[in-house]
Amino acid sequence: MAEHRTMQRGALLDAARSLLSEGGTEALTFPALAERTGLARSSVYEYFRSRAAVVEELCAVDFPVWAAEVENAMERAQTPEGKIEAYVRRQLDLVGDRRHRAVVAISASELDAGAREKIRAAHGGLIAMIVEALGDLGHEQPRLAAMLLQGSVDAAVRRIELGVAEAPGVIADTAVAMVLRGVRG
């Protein structure tokens, strides 16, 4: 019985990921979750009391996975520059991943405090690593630089998601060049 509940919960989270990556947080409704999973709407409420609870669980499950991917890429790099490049590239590599798209949709939405806290905790480790790399490079304001660097990554993510002009590789190369060398390119 417990195994069946775990499977149902997993199916609901997977359906939530799909809905989020297709239509953002507005698409994540209990009727849509019920339809995607074949469960009765009342059954969805047995697993999650609210949309916020679904989002919070996705944050708890997906953010650490995503953060670990970026962290592993950074740990393999030998130099501060290499760590910064890995930080940028790995995040951009994950853009096509449904989990990442769900995470982006969640980040862009109005979240309750519990979900925000889970995201902050997952992001905190990454930001700490990038602050350290920037400090190792001799940056005078490593924390501020880390925030601005993440802003560049977020802009590159949005550019890739638009899927319009440049190829993802070109966007990633340009973002890395800007971050490492400034606007002189």
Short mmCIF file of C-alpha atoms in Angstrom, two decimals:
data_model
loop_
_atom_site.label_atom_id
_atom_site.label_comp_id
_atom_site.label_asym_id
_atom_site.label_seq_id
_atom_site.Cartn_x
_atom_site.Cartn_y
_atom_site.Cartn_z
CA MET A 1 0.00 0.00 0.00
CA ALA A 2 2.77 2.43 0.99
CA GLU A 3 4.63 1.61 -2.23
CA HIS A 4 1.49 2.36 -4.26
CA ARG A 5 1.13 5.74 -2.49
CA THR A 6 4.77 6.56 -3.25
CA MET A 7 4.19 5.72 -6.93
CA GLN A 8 1.05 7.90 -7.05
CA ARG A 9 2.91 10.76 -5.38
CA GLY A 10 5.75 10.39 -7.91
CA ALA A 11 3.25 10.39 -10.79
CA LEU A 12 1.63 13.56 -9.43
CA LEU A 13 5.01 15.30 -9.13
CA ASP A 14 5.93 14.23 -12.64
CA ALA A 15 2.61 15.56 -13.96
CA ALA A 16 3.24 18.80 -12.04
CA ARG A 17 6.68 19.12 -13.70
CA SER A 18 5.12 18.71 -17.14
CA LEU A 19 2.36 21.22 -16.45
CA LEU A 20 4.85 23.76 -15.08
CA SER A 21 7.26 23.39 -17.97
CA GLU A 22 4.43 23.64 -20.52
CA GLY A 23 2.40 26.48 -19.04
CA GLY A 24 4.04 27.90 -15.94
CA THR A 25 2.40 28.01 -12.53
CA GLU A 26 -1.04 28.94 -13.92
CA ALA A 27 -1.16 25.55 -15.64
CA LEU A 28 -0.60 23.74 -12.34
CA THR A 29 -4.15 23.07 -11.11
CA PHE A 30 -5.68 20.14 -9.27
CA PRO A 31 -8.11 19.36 -12.13
CA ALA A 32 -5.13 19.27 -14.54
CA LEU A 33 -3.15 17.05 -12.16
CA ALA A 34 -6.14 14.71 -11.82
CA GLU A 35 -6.54 14.56 -15.60
CA ARG A 36 -2.83 13.88 -16.23
CA THR A 37 -2.60 11.11 -13.65
CA GLY A 38 -6.04 9.57 -14.09
CA LEU A 39 -6.77 10.11 -10.39
CA ALA A 40 -9.98 11.60 -9.07
CA ARG A 41 -9.58 15.22 -8.02
CA SER A 42 -10.46 14.23 -4.44
CA SER A 43 -7.54 11.75 -4.54
CA VAL A 44 -5.11 14.54 -5.49
CA TYR A 45 -6.12 16.29 -2.24
CA GLU A 46 -5.15 13.15 -0.29
CA TYR A 47 -1.54 13.71 -1.41
CA PHE A 48 -1.32 17.50 -1.43
CA ARG A 49 -3.46 19.99 0.47
CA SER A 50 -2.78 22.85 -1.98
CA ARG A 51 -0.91 23.96 -5.09
CA ALA A 52 1.66 25.54 -2.78
CA ALA A 53 2.26 22.10 -1.21
CA VAL A 54 2.94 20.61 -4.67
CA VAL A 55 5.36 23.44 -5.47
CA GLU A 56 7.08 23.10 -2.11
CA GLU A 57 7.59 19.36 -2.61
CA LEU A 58 8.98 19.93 -6.13
CA CYS A 59 11.38 22.48 -4.64
CA ALA A 60 12.47 20.00 -2.00
CA VAL A 61 12.94 17.20 -4.56
CA ASP A 62 14.19 18.97 -7.72
CA PHE A 63 16.22 21.94 -6.53
CA PRO A 64 18.82 19.86 -4.67
CA VAL A 65 19.20 17.54 -7.70
CA TRP A 66 19.70 20.52 -10.00
CA ALA A 67 22.08 22.23 -7.55
CA ALA A 68 24.12 19.02 -7.16
CA GLU A 69 24.58 18.84 -10.95
CA VAL A 70 26.01 22.35 -11.00
CA GLU A 71 28.11 21.71 -7.90
CA ASN A 72 29.61 18.51 -9.38
CA ALA A 73 30.59 20.36 -12.55
CA MET A 74 32.24 23.10 -10.47
CA GLU A 75 34.12 20.60 -8.31
CA ARG A 76 35.65 18.97 -11.40
CA ALA A 77 37.12 22.31 -12.52
CA GLN A 78 40.73 23.00 -11.49
CA THR A 79 40.85 26.83 -11.53
CA PRO A 80 38.59 29.64 -10.29
CA GLU A 81 37.89 30.57 -13.93
CA GLY A 82 37.06 26.95 -14.67
CA LYS A 83 34.66 26.83 -11.72
CA ILE A 84 32.89 29.98 -12.90
CA GLU A 85 32.64 28.63 -16.45
CA ALA A 86 31.27 25.31 -15.14
CA TYR A 87 28.71 27.20 -13.02
CA VAL A 88 27.42 29.06 -16.07
CA ARG A 89 27.59 26.21 -18.59
CA ARG A 90 26.01 23.53 -16.39
CA GLN A 91 23.02 25.74 -15.59
CA LEU A 92 22.54 26.47 -19.29
CA ASP A 93 22.98 22.77 -20.21
CA LEU A 94 20.08 21.96 -17.89
CA VAL A 95 17.66 24.35 -19.61
CA GLY A 96 16.17 21.64 -21.83
CA ASP A 97 15.59 19.40 -18.82
CA ARG A 98 11.96 19.31 -17.64
CA ARG A 99 13.03 19.55 -14.00
CA HIS A 100 14.96 22.70 -14.79
CA ARG A 101 12.03 24.24 -16.66
CA ALA A 102 9.77 23.44 -13.73
CA VAL A 103 12.31 25.00 -11.35
CA VAL A 104 12.47 28.15 -13.52
CA ALA A 105 8.66 28.39 -13.64
CA ILE A 106 8.51 27.99 -9.87
CA SER A 107 11.23 30.62 -9.32
CA ALA A 108 9.33 33.12 -11.46
CA SER A 109 6.09 32.68 -9.52
CA GLU A 110 4.78 34.01 -6.24
CA LEU A 111 5.89 31.45 -3.70
CA ASP A 112 4.97 30.89 -0.12
CA ALA A 113 7.68 31.23 2.51
CA GLY A 114 8.31 27.47 2.79
CA ALA A 115 9.03 27.05 -0.91
CA ARG A 116 11.15 30.21 -1.02
CA GLU A 117 13.21 28.92 1.90
CA LYS A 118 13.87 25.58 0.15
CA ILE A 119 14.97 27.38 -3.01
CA ARG A 120 17.20 29.76 -1.04
CA ALA A 121 18.86 26.84 0.74
CA ALA A 122 19.59 25.02 -2.52
CA HIS A 123 20.81 28.20 -4.20
CA GLY A 124 22.79 29.21 -1.12
CA GLY A 125 25.35 26.45 -1.56
CA LEU A 126 25.86 27.34 -5.21
CA ILE A 127 26.17 31.04 -4.51
CA ALA A 128 28.69 30.28 -1.73
CA MET A 129 30.80 28.27 -4.21
CA ILE A 130 30.73 31.01 -6.84
CA VAL A 131 31.52 33.71 -4.22
CA GLU A 132 34.54 31.62 -3.21
CA ALA A 133 35.72 31.28 -6.83
CA LEU A 134 35.31 35.03 -7.40
CA GLY A 135 37.21 35.70 -4.16
CA ASP A 136 40.00 33.39 -5.37
CA LEU A 137 40.17 35.49 -8.53
CA GLY A 138 40.76 38.53 -6.33
CA HIS A 139 37.38 40.18 -6.88
CA GLU A 140 36.84 43.03 -4.39
CA GLN A 141 33.06 42.46 -4.15
CA PRO A 142 32.66 38.70 -4.63
CA ARG A 143 29.11 38.50 -3.19
CA LEU A 144 27.81 41.36 -5.35
CA ALA A 145 29.63 39.92 -8.38
CA ALA A 146 28.01 36.51 -7.69
CA MET A 147 24.53 38.06 -7.74
CA LEU A 148 25.23 39.92 -10.99
CA LEU A 149 26.76 36.79 -12.51
CA GLN A 150 23.59 34.84 -11.65
CA GLY A 151 21.59 37.62 -13.32
CA SER A 152 23.59 36.99 -16.50
CA VAL A 153 22.90 33.26 -16.24
CA ASP A 154 19.16 33.94 -15.73
CA ALA A 155 19.12 36.19 -18.82
CA ALA A 156 20.89 33.48 -20.84
CA VAL A 157 18.37 30.88 -19.59
CA ARG A 158 15.48 33.07 -20.78
CA ARG A 159 17.21 33.60 -24.14
CA ILE A 160 17.64 29.85 -24.65
CA GLU A 161 14.04 29.19 -23.62
CA LEU A 162 12.77 31.67 -26.21
CA GLY A 163 14.41 29.38 -28.77
CA VAL A 164 14.42 32.16 -31.34
CA ALA A 165 17.66 33.57 -32.60
CA GLU A 166 20.94 32.03 -31.49
CA ALA A 167 21.80 28.40 -30.86
CA PRO A 168 22.07 27.45 -27.15
CA GLY A 169 25.84 26.85 -27.57
CA VAL A 170 26.34 30.38 -28.89
CA ILE A 171 24.36 31.82 -25.98
CA ALA A 172 26.42 29.75 -23.50
CA ASP A 173 29.74 30.78 -25.11
CA THR A 174 28.73 34.45 -25.07
CA ALA A 175 27.55 34.29 -21.45
CA VAL A 176 30.80 32.59 -20.36
CA ALA A 177 32.91 35.16 -22.26
CA MET A 178 31.00 38.06 -20.73
CA VAL A 179 31.20 36.67 -17.23
CA LEU A 180 34.91 35.87 -17.45
CA ARG A 181 36.12 38.85 -19.46
CA GLY A 182 33.53 41.54 -18.92
CA VAL A 183 31.84 43.32 -21.81
CA ARG A 184 35.05 43.63 -23.86
CA GLY A 185 34.30 40.07 -25.03
#
